[in-house]
Amino acid sequence: MTDSLGVAAPTDWWRSAVIYQIYPRSFADSNGDGVGDLPGITHRLDALADLGVDAIWLSPFYRSPQRDAGYDVADFCDVDPLFGTLEDFDALTARAHDLGMRVVVDIVPNHTSSDHAWFQAALAAGPGSPERARYIFREGTGESGELPPNNWESVFGGDAWTRVTEPDGTPGQWYLHLFDSSQPDLEWTNEGVRADFDDTLRFWLDRGVDGFRVDVAHGLVKEDGLPDYTPEQLDASSLDSETSSPHFAQEGVHEIWRRWHDVVAAYGPDRILVAEAWVHPLERMADWVRPDEMHQAFNFGYLMAAWDVAELRRIIDDSLATFGAVGAPSTWVLSNHDVVRHATRLALTEPNPQGHGLATDSAGLPDVEHGILRARAATLLMLALPGGAYLYQGEELGLPEALDIPGDARQDPTWARTNGERLGRDGCRVPIPWEADAPAYGFGPSASTWLPQPADWAPYARDAQRGIAGSSLDMYRSALALRKRHGLGTGTLTWIEAPDGVLMLDNDGVRVVANISGADLPLADLGGEVLLASRPLGDVLPADATVWLSHA
Ligand code: GLC
Ligand code: CA
């Protein structure tokens, strides 16, 4: 038996893979409607093979009214016409495999779109019906059911409940939506729901996908009785504490992952499940990647860590130990489609809570150049760590967060649900630049883009960086090649005694020095030959720089 890349023996490729997240709306547009699509991706895949990634992960491209950029799925087994067709998907997968890259797709089990046939049937069938039992419908409280069943808030702001009008025209039950009101939560104790998702997994596995990134893998099961809850704001300091909420990280999710594990394992050991689970502390998170559950989980503790020696060292140690204790590799990630791009985030001088976004007048914005230097230093540290790493499209170009998005152009439901109080996530989702001199920077054949691109993005375009020594793209490309050559993803980390404010480690033959101290560090003190640096070096390793040195 050979796997999807024609590899004869089963491999656990994912333990050390670099997986590149494609956000289909914003990667490449083939038909000029301003929204990226599957043929656009296929056409540009060579650039990712050239970059040297092992796999791509595609955010949702399924049928959807696009109220949450496709995370509101109306049909899990079809491609939205906005993005193309199933044949386009097959062509994309075939091309990726030919180029030696695996394909991971998103799956969104916590909720459907309100346009999904199941939800429409639930509305039509009325209270107490089997159709309603697939979702979480409840009677309201108050004198005549005019108040929501409990006090839960949507992650996107506002109530987590919406009241429906019953088929007879009267105000009726309420349904739960932890996200937008167009994303009703499924009832995962329902066997029909479970069986249907098994089929969805098989549908995509049969089409040759190498795995699934499981959206909101901390959700799905809710505490019995749906008790009231007052949330804490998630920030780096709350990541250590054991928090329990009645809608996230319930014990009941694990039997679902064990079931999914079996479905996926039937296709061979090289197909994977990756948890998007915002769970803390890490010891708890590790439950998601026990040997009979998922293969990997995003390391959001690492993503949320500040550019700080003590914090980084602790999260790196904890991650390796905690995931390692259940036999799973750690993963590392700095950016994705939900967070402020790390070229801006890591150098902020004021807190910016998750989901709030940034605009040109936000407090604490860094100087753009400084932000990029720091991000590159952080990336070189990340790519030297053993385990799997996730990249988000555009970070290899050094893209900062797009700040100048007028309110009427903003699309993240968070913006409207909070009346503009939270800007949302559009700033990291802007279509990426390919060609410095083309309309829409080569994103597509027209000048149209679904979110406005900043006027000063020409220098970030891929063609302005390709083959240019010292560019961000060049740094990523070199790092991925060296990472492979030296086996860093499967290596072993040893900390080396270092001056204050400096992280120094050996990963097999490579010494990695990240200067977080704010002061120059003489290179002569470090020894070894420079393999790669996050910025050009003279005699010193400047502040906010990382270097890889050969170290016999
Ligand atoms: C996940 C996705 C996010 C989406 C949400 C609801 O957190 O990453 O983009 O809005 O789930 O599906
Ligand atoms: Ca398009």
Coordinates of C-alpha atoms and ligand atoms in Angstrom, one line a residue:
M1 CA 0.0 0.0 0.0
T2 CA 1.3 3.5 -0.8
D3 CA 0.0 6.6 0.8
S4 CA -1.2 9.8 -0.9
L5 CA 2.4 10.9 -1.9
G6 CA 3.2 7.4 -3.2
V7 CA 5.3 6.7 -0.1
A8 CA 5.4 3.0 0.4
A9 CA 5.8 2.7 4.2
P10 CA 3.4 4.5 6.4
T11 CA 5.0 7.6 7.8
D12 CA 4.2 9.8 10.7
W13 CA 5.1 12.8 8.5
W14 CA 2.9 15.1 10.7
R15 CA 5.1 14.8 13.7
S16 CA 7.6 17.3 12.2
A17 CA 5.7 18.8 9.3
V18 CA 5.4 22.4 8.4
I19 CA 1.8 23.0 7.4
Y20 CA 0.8 26.1 5.5
Q21 CA -2.6 27.5 6.1
I22 CA -4.4 28.7 3.0
Y23 CA -7.3 31.0 3.6
P24 CA -9.1 30.4 0.3
R25 CA -10.9 33.7 0.1
S26 CA -7.6 35.6 0.2
F27 CA -5.0 33.4 -1.4
A28 CA -5.5 33.8 -5.2
D29 CA -8.6 34.7 -7.3
S30 CA -8.9 33.0 -10.7
N31 CA -11.9 34.7 -12.2
G32 CA -11.6 38.3 -11.1
D33 CA -14.6 38.5 -8.7
G34 CA -12.4 39.6 -5.9
V35 CA -12.7 36.4 -3.9
G36 CA -10.0 33.8 -3.9
D37 CA -11.0 30.3 -5.2
L38 CA -9.8 26.8 -5.7
P39 CA -8.5 27.2 -9.3
G40 CA -6.6 30.2 -8.0
I41 CA -4.9 28.1 -5.4
T42 CA -4.1 25.3 -7.8
H43 CA -2.5 27.8 -10.1
R44 CA -0.3 29.2 -7.4
L45 CA 0.7 25.9 -5.6
D46 CA 4.2 25.9 -7.2
A47 CA 5.0 28.9 -5.0
L48 CA 4.3 26.8 -1.9
A49 CA 6.3 23.8 -3.1
D50 CA 9.1 26.3 -3.8
L51 CA 8.8 27.6 -0.2
G52 CA 9.2 24.1 1.0
V53 CA 6.2 23.3 3.1
D54 CA 5.1 19.7 3.7
A55 CA 1.4 20.2 3.6
I56 CA -1.4 22.8 3.1
W57 CA -4.4 23.3 5.3
L58 CA -7.4 24.9 3.6
S59 CA -9.9 26.9 5.6
P60 CA -13.5 26.1 4.5
F61 CA -14.6 26.2 0.9
Y62 CA -17.9 24.4 1.4
R63 CA -21.3 25.6 0.5
S64 CA -22.1 28.5 2.7
P65 CA -23.8 31.9 2.8
Q66 CA -20.5 33.2 4.0
R67 CA -21.7 35.0 7.1
D68 CA -18.6 33.9 8.9
A69 CA -16.3 33.6 5.9
G70 CA -17.3 30.0 5.3
Y71 CA -17.2 28.7 8.9
D72 CA -21.0 28.7 8.5
V73 CA -21.4 25.6 6.4
A74 CA -24.7 24.8 4.6
D75 CA -23.4 21.6 2.9
F76 CA -20.4 19.8 4.2
C77 CA -19.9 17.7 1.1
D78 CA -20.0 20.3 -1.6
V79 CA -17.8 23.2 -2.8
D80 CA -19.4 26.6 -2.7
P81 CA -19.7 28.0 -6.3
L82 CA -17.8 31.1 -5.0
F83 CA -14.8 28.8 -4.7
G84 CA -15.4 26.4 -7.6
T85 CA -16.5 22.8 -7.9
L86 CA -15.7 19.4 -6.5
E87 CA -13.7 18.8 -9.7
D88 CA -11.6 21.9 -8.9
F89 CA -11.0 20.4 -5.4
D90 CA -9.8 17.1 -6.9
A91 CA -7.5 19.0 -9.3
L92 CA -6.1 21.0 -6.4
T93 CA -5.5 17.8 -4.4
A94 CA -3.9 16.0 -7.3
R95 CA -1.6 18.9 -8.0
A96 CA -0.6 19.3 -4.4
H97 CA 0.2 15.6 -4.1
D98 CA 2.2 15.8 -7.4
L99 CA 4.2 18.6 -5.8
G100 CA 4.9 16.5 -2.7
M101 CA 2.5 18.4 -0.4
R102 CA -0.3 16.8 1.7
V103 CA -3.7 18.3 1.9
V104 CA -5.6 19.0 5.2
V105 CA -9.1 20.4 5.1
D106 CA -11.2 22.1 7.7
I107 CA -14.2 20.4 9.2
V108 CA -16.7 22.4 11.3
P109 CA -18.7 20.1 13.6
N110 CA -19.8 22.5 16.3
H111 CA -22.4 24.2 14.2
T112 CA -24.0 24.4 10.8
S113 CA -25.1 27.4 8.8
S114 CA -28.7 28.4 9.5
D115 CA -29.1 27.7 5.7
H116 CA -28.2 24.0 6.2
A117 CA -31.1 21.8 5.2
W118 CA -31.2 20.4 8.8
F119 CA -31.8 23.7 10.4
Q120 CA -34.4 24.7 7.9
A121 CA -36.2 21.4 8.6
A122 CA -35.9 22.1 12.3
L123 CA -37.5 25.5 12.0
A124 CA -40.3 24.0 9.9
A125 CA -40.9 21.0 12.1
G126 CA -41.5 22.8 15.3
P127 CA -40.8 22.1 19.0
G128 CA -40.3 18.6 20.2
S129 CA -39.6 17.2 16.7
P130 CA -36.6 14.9 15.8
E131 CA -35.5 17.7 13.4
R132 CA -35.1 20.1 16.3
A133 CA -33.3 17.5 18.3
R134 CA -30.3 17.9 16.1
Y135 CA -29.8 21.4 17.4
I136 CA -30.0 23.0 20.9
F137 CA -33.5 24.5 21.0
R138 CA -35.0 25.5 24.4
E139 CA -38.0 27.4 25.8
G140 CA -37.2 30.9 26.8
T141 CA -37.4 32.2 30.4
G142 CA -39.4 35.2 31.7
E143 CA -43.1 35.4 31.8
S144 CA -43.8 34.3 28.3
G145 CA -40.5 33.0 27.2
E146 CA -39.3 36.4 26.0
L147 CA -35.9 36.0 27.7
P148 CA -33.1 33.7 26.6
P149 CA -32.8 30.3 28.3
N150 CA -29.5 31.3 30.0
N151 CA -26.9 34.1 30.1
W152 CA -24.4 32.7 27.6
E153 CA -22.7 35.1 25.3
S154 CA -21.6 34.6 21.8
V155 CA -17.9 34.5 21.2
F156 CA -18.5 37.2 18.6
G157 CA -20.4 39.4 21.1
G158 CA -24.1 39.6 22.0
D159 CA -26.4 36.8 23.2
A160 CA -25.7 33.2 22.3
W161 CA -29.4 32.6 21.8
T162 CA -31.9 33.7 19.1
R163 CA -35.6 33.3 19.3
V164 CA -37.4 31.8 16.3
T165 CA -40.9 32.3 15.0
E166 CA -42.8 29.0 15.0
P167 CA -44.5 27.7 11.9
D168 CA -47.8 29.0 13.2
G169 CA -46.4 32.6 13.3
T170 CA -46.0 32.8 17.1
P171 CA -42.8 33.8 18.9
G172 CA -41.3 30.4 19.9
Q173 CA -38.2 28.6 21.1
W174 CA -34.7 29.8 21.3
Y175 CA -31.7 28.1 19.7
L176 CA -28.1 28.2 20.9
H177 CA -25.3 29.7 18.8
L178 CA -21.9 30.1 20.4
F179 CA -20.9 32.1 17.4
D180 CA -23.0 34.1 15.0
S181 CA -26.8 33.7 14.9
S182 CA -26.3 32.2 11.5
Q183 CA -24.3 29.4 13.1
P184 CA -26.7 27.2 15.2
D185 CA -24.9 24.7 17.5
L186 CA -25.4 21.1 16.8
E187 CA -26.6 18.6 19.5
W188 CA -23.8 16.2 19.7
T189 CA -25.5 13.7 21.9
N190 CA -27.7 13.0 18.8
E191 CA -26.6 9.8 17.1
G192 CA -27.9 11.0 13.7
V193 CA -25.5 14.0 13.9
R194 CA -22.6 11.7 14.8
A195 CA -23.3 9.3 12.0
D196 CA -23.6 12.0 9.5
F197 CA -20.2 13.5 10.4
D198 CA -18.6 10.0 10.1
D199 CA -19.9 10.1 6.5
T200 CA -18.5 13.6 5.9
L201 CA -15.1 12.5 7.1
R202 CA -15.2 9.5 4.7
F203 CA -16.4 11.6 1.8
W204 CA -13.3 13.8 2.0
L205 CA -11.0 10.9 2.9
D206 CA -12.3 9.1 -0.2
R207 CA -11.3 12.1 -2.2
G208 CA -7.8 11.8 -1.0
V209 CA -7.4 14.3 1.8
D210 CA -4.6 13.7 4.3
G211 CA -6.4 15.0 7.3
F212 CA -8.7 17.5 9.0
R213 CA -8.3 20.6 11.0
V214 CA -11.2 20.3 13.4
D215 CA -12.9 23.6 14.1
V216 CA -13.9 24.5 17.7
A217 CA -12.8 21.1 18.9
H218 CA -13.3 22.3 22.4
G219 CA -17.0 22.9 21.8
L220 CA -19.6 20.3 20.6
V221 CA -20.6 19.0 24.1
K222 CA -22.3 21.3 26.6
E223 CA -22.8 20.7 30.3
D224 CA -26.2 19.2 31.2
G225 CA -28.8 21.7 32.2
L226 CA -26.9 24.6 30.4
P227 CA -26.1 26.5 33.6
D228 CA -25.4 30.2 33.6
Y229 CA -21.8 31.3 33.2
T230 CA -19.8 34.5 33.3
P231 CA -16.7 34.2 31.2
E232 CA -13.2 35.4 31.9
Q233 CA -11.3 37.3 29.3
L234 CA -8.7 35.0 27.7
D235 CA -5.2 36.4 27.8
A236 CA -1.8 35.0 28.4
S237 CA -2.1 35.1 32.2
S238 CA -5.3 33.1 32.2
L239 CA -3.7 30.3 30.2
D240 CA -2.2 28.7 33.4
S241 CA -5.4 28.5 35.3
E242 CA -7.8 25.7 35.1
T243 CA -11.0 27.3 34.0
S244 CA -14.2 25.4 33.3
S245 CA -17.0 26.7 31.3
P246 CA -20.3 24.8 30.6
H247 CA -19.9 25.0 26.8
F248 CA -16.2 24.4 26.3
A249 CA -13.8 21.5 27.0
Q250 CA -16.4 19.2 28.4
E251 CA -15.3 15.6 29.0
G252 CA -18.0 14.3 26.6
V253 CA -16.0 15.5 23.5
H254 CA -13.4 12.8 23.9
E255 CA -15.6 9.9 23.0
I256 CA -16.3 11.8 19.7
W257 CA -12.6 12.1 19.0
R258 CA -12.1 8.5 19.7
R259 CA -14.8 7.7 17.2
W260 CA -13.3 10.0 14.6
H261 CA -9.9 8.5 15.2
D262 CA -11.2 5.1 14.2
V263 CA -12.9 6.5 11.1
V264 CA -9.6 8.2 10.0
A265 CA -7.4 5.4 11.0
A266 CA -9.3 3.0 8.7
Y267 CA -7.6 4.9 5.9
G268 CA -4.1 4.3 7.1
P269 CA -1.9 5.8 9.8
D270 CA -0.8 8.9 7.8
R271 CA -4.2 10.6 7.8
I272 CA -4.5 13.1 10.7
L273 CA -6.9 15.0 12.9
V274 CA -5.7 18.4 14.2
A275 CA -7.6 20.1 17.0
E276 CA -8.4 23.7 17.1
A277 CA -9.1 23.7 20.8
W278 CA -8.8 26.8 22.9
V279 CA -8.2 24.8 26.1
H280 CA -6.0 25.6 29.0
P281 CA -3.9 24.7 30.9
L282 CA -1.7 22.6 28.6
E283 CA -2.2 19.5 30.7
R284 CA -5.8 19.6 29.8
M285 CA -5.1 20.3 26.2
A286 CA -3.0 17.2 26.0
D287 CA -6.2 15.1 26.5
W288 CA -7.1 16.0 22.9
V289 CA -4.0 14.3 21.5
R290 CA -4.0 11.1 23.5
P291 CA -3.0 8.1 21.3
D292 CA -6.6 7.2 20.4
E293 CA -7.8 10.7 19.8
M294 CA -6.4 13.4 17.6
H295 CA -2.8 13.6 16.3
Q296 CA -2.0 17.2 16.9
A297 CA -3.5 20.3 18.5
F298 CA -2.7 23.9 17.8
N299 CA -0.5 25.3 20.5
F300 CA -2.3 28.5 21.3
G301 CA -0.4 29.0 24.5
Y302 CA 2.7 29.5 22.3
L303 CA 0.8 31.8 20.0
M304 CA -0.3 33.9 22.9
A305 CA 3.1 34.1 24.6
A306 CA 4.8 37.5 24.7
W307 CA 8.2 38.1 23.2
D308 CA 9.7 37.4 26.6
V309 CA 12.5 35.0 27.5
A310 CA 10.9 33.6 30.6
E311 CA 7.5 33.2 29.1
L312 CA 8.8 31.6 25.9
R313 CA 11.1 29.2 27.7
R314 CA 8.4 28.1 30.0
I315 CA 5.8 27.5 27.3
I316 CA 8.4 25.6 25.1
D317 CA 9.3 23.3 28.0
D318 CA 5.8 22.8 29.1
S319 CA 4.7 22.0 25.5
L320 CA 7.4 19.5 24.8
A321 CA 6.8 17.8 28.2
T322 CA 3.1 17.8 28.3
F323 CA 2.4 16.7 24.7
G324 CA 5.3 14.3 25.0
A325 CA 3.8 12.7 28.0
V326 CA 0.9 11.4 25.9
G327 CA 3.2 10.5 23.0
A328 CA 2.2 13.5 20.8
P329 CA 4.5 16.0 19.2
S330 CA 4.1 19.6 20.1
T331 CA 3.0 22.1 17.5
W332 CA 4.0 25.7 17.1
V333 CA 2.1 28.5 15.6
L334 CA 2.3 32.3 15.5
S335 CA -0.4 33.4 13.2
N336 CA -3.7 32.3 11.7
H337 CA -7.0 33.8 10.3
D338 CA -8.3 34.6 13.8
V339 CA -5.5 36.6 15.3
V340 CA -3.6 39.8 14.7
R341 CA -0.7 38.9 12.4
H342 CA 2.5 38.3 14.5
A343 CA 4.4 40.9 12.5
T344 CA 2.2 43.4 14.3
R345 CA 1.1 41.6 17.4
L346 CA 4.5 40.7 19.0
A347 CA 5.6 44.4 19.1
L348 CA 2.4 45.9 20.4
T349 CA 3.0 48.0 23.5
E350 CA -0.7 47.9 24.7
P351 CA -2.8 44.8 25.3
N352 CA -5.1 43.8 22.4
P353 CA -7.5 41.1 23.5
Q354 CA -8.2 38.3 21.1
G355 CA -10.8 39.1 18.5
H356 CA -10.6 42.9 19.1
G357 CA -8.5 43.7 16.0
L358 CA -6.5 46.8 15.3
A359 CA -7.0 50.0 13.3
T360 CA -4.8 52.9 12.3
D361 CA -5.7 54.8 15.5
S362 CA -5.3 51.9 17.9
A363 CA -3.1 52.4 21.0
G364 CA 0.3 50.8 21.2
L365 CA 0.9 50.1 17.5
P366 CA 4.5 49.3 16.7
D367 CA 6.7 50.8 14.1
V368 CA 6.1 48.6 11.1
E369 CA 9.8 47.8 10.5
H370 CA 10.3 47.0 14.1
G371 CA 7.3 44.7 14.1
I372 CA 8.6 42.8 11.1
L373 CA 12.1 42.3 12.6
R374 CA 10.7 41.0 15.8
A375 CA 8.3 38.7 13.9
R376 CA 11.2 37.3 11.8
A377 CA 13.2 36.6 15.0
A378 CA 10.2 34.8 16.5
T379 CA 9.7 32.8 13.4
L380 CA 13.3 31.6 13.3
L381 CA 13.0 30.5 16.9
M382 CA 9.7 28.7 16.2
L383 CA 11.1 26.9 13.1
A384 CA 14.0 25.5 15.1
L385 CA 11.8 23.8 17.6
P386 CA 11.1 20.0 17.4
G387 CA 7.5 19.2 16.5
G388 CA 5.1 20.4 13.8
A389 CA 4.8 24.0 12.8
Y390 CA 2.0 25.9 11.3
L391 CA 2.4 28.9 9.0
Y392 CA -0.4 31.3 7.9
Q393 CA -0.4 32.6 4.3
G394 CA 1.4 35.9 4.0
E395 CA 3.6 35.6 7.0
E396 CA 6.4 34.4 4.7
L397 CA 6.0 37.8 3.1
G398 CA 6.4 39.6 6.4
L399 CA 2.9 40.9 6.1
P400 CA 1.8 43.1 9.0
E401 CA -1.9 43.4 10.1
A402 CA -3.9 45.6 7.7
L403 CA -5.1 48.5 9.8
D404 CA -6.9 50.7 7.4
I405 CA -10.2 49.0 6.7
P406 CA -13.2 51.3 6.7
G407 CA -16.1 50.2 8.9
D408 CA -18.4 49.6 5.9
A409 CA -15.8 47.3 4.4
R410 CA -15.5 45.1 7.5
Q411 CA -17.0 41.6 7.2
D412 CA -16.2 39.8 10.4
P413 CA -19.5 39.3 12.2
T414 CA -17.8 40.4 15.4
W415 CA -17.8 44.0 14.0
A416 CA -21.5 44.2 13.5
R417 CA -22.4 42.1 16.6
T418 CA -20.5 44.5 18.9
N419 CA -21.6 47.7 17.0
G420 CA -18.0 48.3 16.1
E421 CA -16.6 48.1 19.6
R422 CA -14.5 45.1 18.5
L423 CA -12.9 45.4 15.1
G424 CA -12.8 41.7 14.5
R425 CA -10.4 39.6 12.4
D426 CA -10.5 41.2 9.0
G427 CA -7.1 42.8 9.4
C428 CA -5.3 39.4 9.0
R429 CA -7.6 38.2 6.2
V430 CA -6.8 40.8 3.5
P431 CA -5.9 39.2 0.0
I432 CA -2.2 38.6 -0.2
P433 CA 0.1 40.3 -2.7
W434 CA 1.8 38.3 -5.4
E435 CA 3.1 40.9 -7.9
A436 CA 4.2 44.3 -7.0
D437 CA 3.1 46.0 -10.2
A438 CA -0.2 44.2 -11.0
P439 CA -3.7 45.2 -10.1
A440 CA -4.6 43.9 -6.7
Y441 CA -0.9 43.0 -6.4
G442 CA -1.6 40.0 -8.7
F443 CA -4.2 38.5 -6.3
G444 CA -6.4 38.0 -9.4
P445 CA -7.0 39.2 -12.9
S446 CA -9.0 42.2 -11.8
A447 CA -8.4 45.1 -9.3
S448 CA -11.2 43.8 -7.1
T449 CA -10.6 42.3 -3.6
W450 CA -13.2 41.4 -1.0
L451 CA -11.3 43.4 1.6
P452 CA -9.3 46.5 0.6
Q453 CA -5.6 46.0 0.3
P454 CA -3.3 48.6 1.9
A455 CA -1.7 51.0 -0.6
D456 CA 1.8 50.3 0.6
W457 CA 1.9 46.6 0.1
A458 CA 4.0 46.4 -3.2
P459 CA 7.2 45.7 -1.4
Y460 CA 5.7 42.7 0.3
A461 CA 4.7 41.1 -3.0
R462 CA 6.1 37.7 -3.6
D463 CA 7.8 38.6 -6.8
A464 CA 9.5 41.5 -5.1
Q465 CA 11.1 39.1 -2.6
R466 CA 11.7 35.9 -4.5
G467 CA 15.5 35.3 -4.9
I468 CA 16.3 38.5 -2.9
A469 CA 18.8 37.6 -0.2
G470 CA 17.6 38.9 3.2
S471 CA 13.9 39.2 2.2
S472 CA 11.3 37.6 4.5
L473 CA 10.5 35.1 1.8
D474 CA 14.1 34.2 1.4
M475 CA 14.4 33.7 5.2
Y476 CA 11.4 31.4 5.4
R477 CA 12.6 29.4 2.4
S478 CA 16.1 29.0 3.7
A479 CA 14.7 28.1 7.2
L480 CA 12.5 25.4 5.8
A481 CA 15.3 23.9 3.8
L482 CA 17.7 24.0 6.7
R483 CA 15.1 22.6 9.1
K484 CA 14.7 19.7 6.8
R485 CA 18.4 19.2 6.2
H486 CA 19.2 19.2 9.9
G487 CA 16.1 17.3 10.9
L488 CA 15.1 20.0 13.4
G489 CA 11.4 18.9 13.4
T490 CA 12.4 15.5 14.8
G491 CA 15.4 16.7 16.9
T492 CA 15.9 17.1 20.6
L493 CA 16.1 20.4 22.4
T494 CA 18.7 21.3 25.0
W495 CA 18.9 24.7 26.6
I496 CA 22.3 26.4 26.9
E497 CA 23.2 28.8 29.6
A498 CA 22.8 32.3 28.1
P499 CA 23.1 36.0 29.2
D500 CA 19.9 37.7 30.5
G501 CA 17.3 38.2 27.9
V502 CA 18.8 35.6 25.5
L503 CA 17.4 32.2 24.6
M504 CA 20.0 29.7 23.5
L505 CA 19.3 26.2 22.6
D506 CA 20.8 23.3 20.7
N507 CA 18.7 21.2 18.5
D508 CA 21.0 18.3 17.4
G509 CA 23.7 20.0 15.3
V510 CA 22.2 23.5 15.3
R511 CA 22.6 26.2 17.9
V512 CA 19.8 28.7 18.0
V513 CA 20.2 32.1 19.7
A514 CA 17.3 34.5 20.0
N515 CA 18.2 37.9 21.4
I516 CA 15.2 39.3 23.3
S517 CA 17.4 41.4 25.6
G518 CA 17.1 44.8 23.9
A519 CA 20.9 45.0 23.7
D520 CA 23.5 43.9 21.1
L521 CA 25.2 40.5 21.7
P522 CA 28.8 40.1 20.3
L523 CA 28.7 37.3 17.7
A524 CA 32.2 36.3 18.6
D525 CA 30.9 35.1 22.0
L526 CA 28.5 32.7 20.3
G527 CA 30.9 30.6 18.2
G528 CA 29.9 28.4 15.3
E529 CA 29.3 29.4 11.7
V530 CA 26.2 31.4 10.8
L531 CA 23.7 29.2 8.9
L532 CA 20.8 31.7 8.8
A533 CA 19.9 34.9 10.6
S534 CA 16.6 36.8 10.9
R535 CA 18.3 40.0 9.7
P536 CA 21.7 40.8 8.3
L537 CA 24.4 40.6 10.9
G538 CA 27.6 42.5 11.5
D539 CA 29.8 41.7 14.5
V540 CA 26.8 41.5 16.8
L541 CA 23.5 39.8 17.1
P542 CA 21.2 42.8 17.5
A543 CA 18.1 43.0 19.7
D544 CA 15.1 41.3 18.2
A545 CA 17.2 38.9 16.1
T546 CA 17.6 35.2 16.0
V547 CA 20.5 33.3 14.5
W548 CA 21.1 29.6 13.6
L549 CA 24.7 28.5 14.0
S550 CA 26.3 25.3 13.0
H551 CA 27.5 23.7 16.1
A552 CA 29.5 20.5 15.9
Ligands
GLC1 C1 -13.0 28.9 14.7 C2 -12.5 29.5 13.4 C3 -13.0 30.8 13.3 C4 -14.5 30.7 13.2 C5 -15.1 30.0 14.4 C6 -16.5 29.6 14.3 O1 -12.5 29.5 15.8 O2 -11.1 29.4 13.3 O3 -12.6 31.5 12.1 O4 -15.1 32.0 13.2 O5 -14.3 28.8 14.7 O6 -16.6 28.5 13.3
CA2 CA -12.9 34.2 -7.5

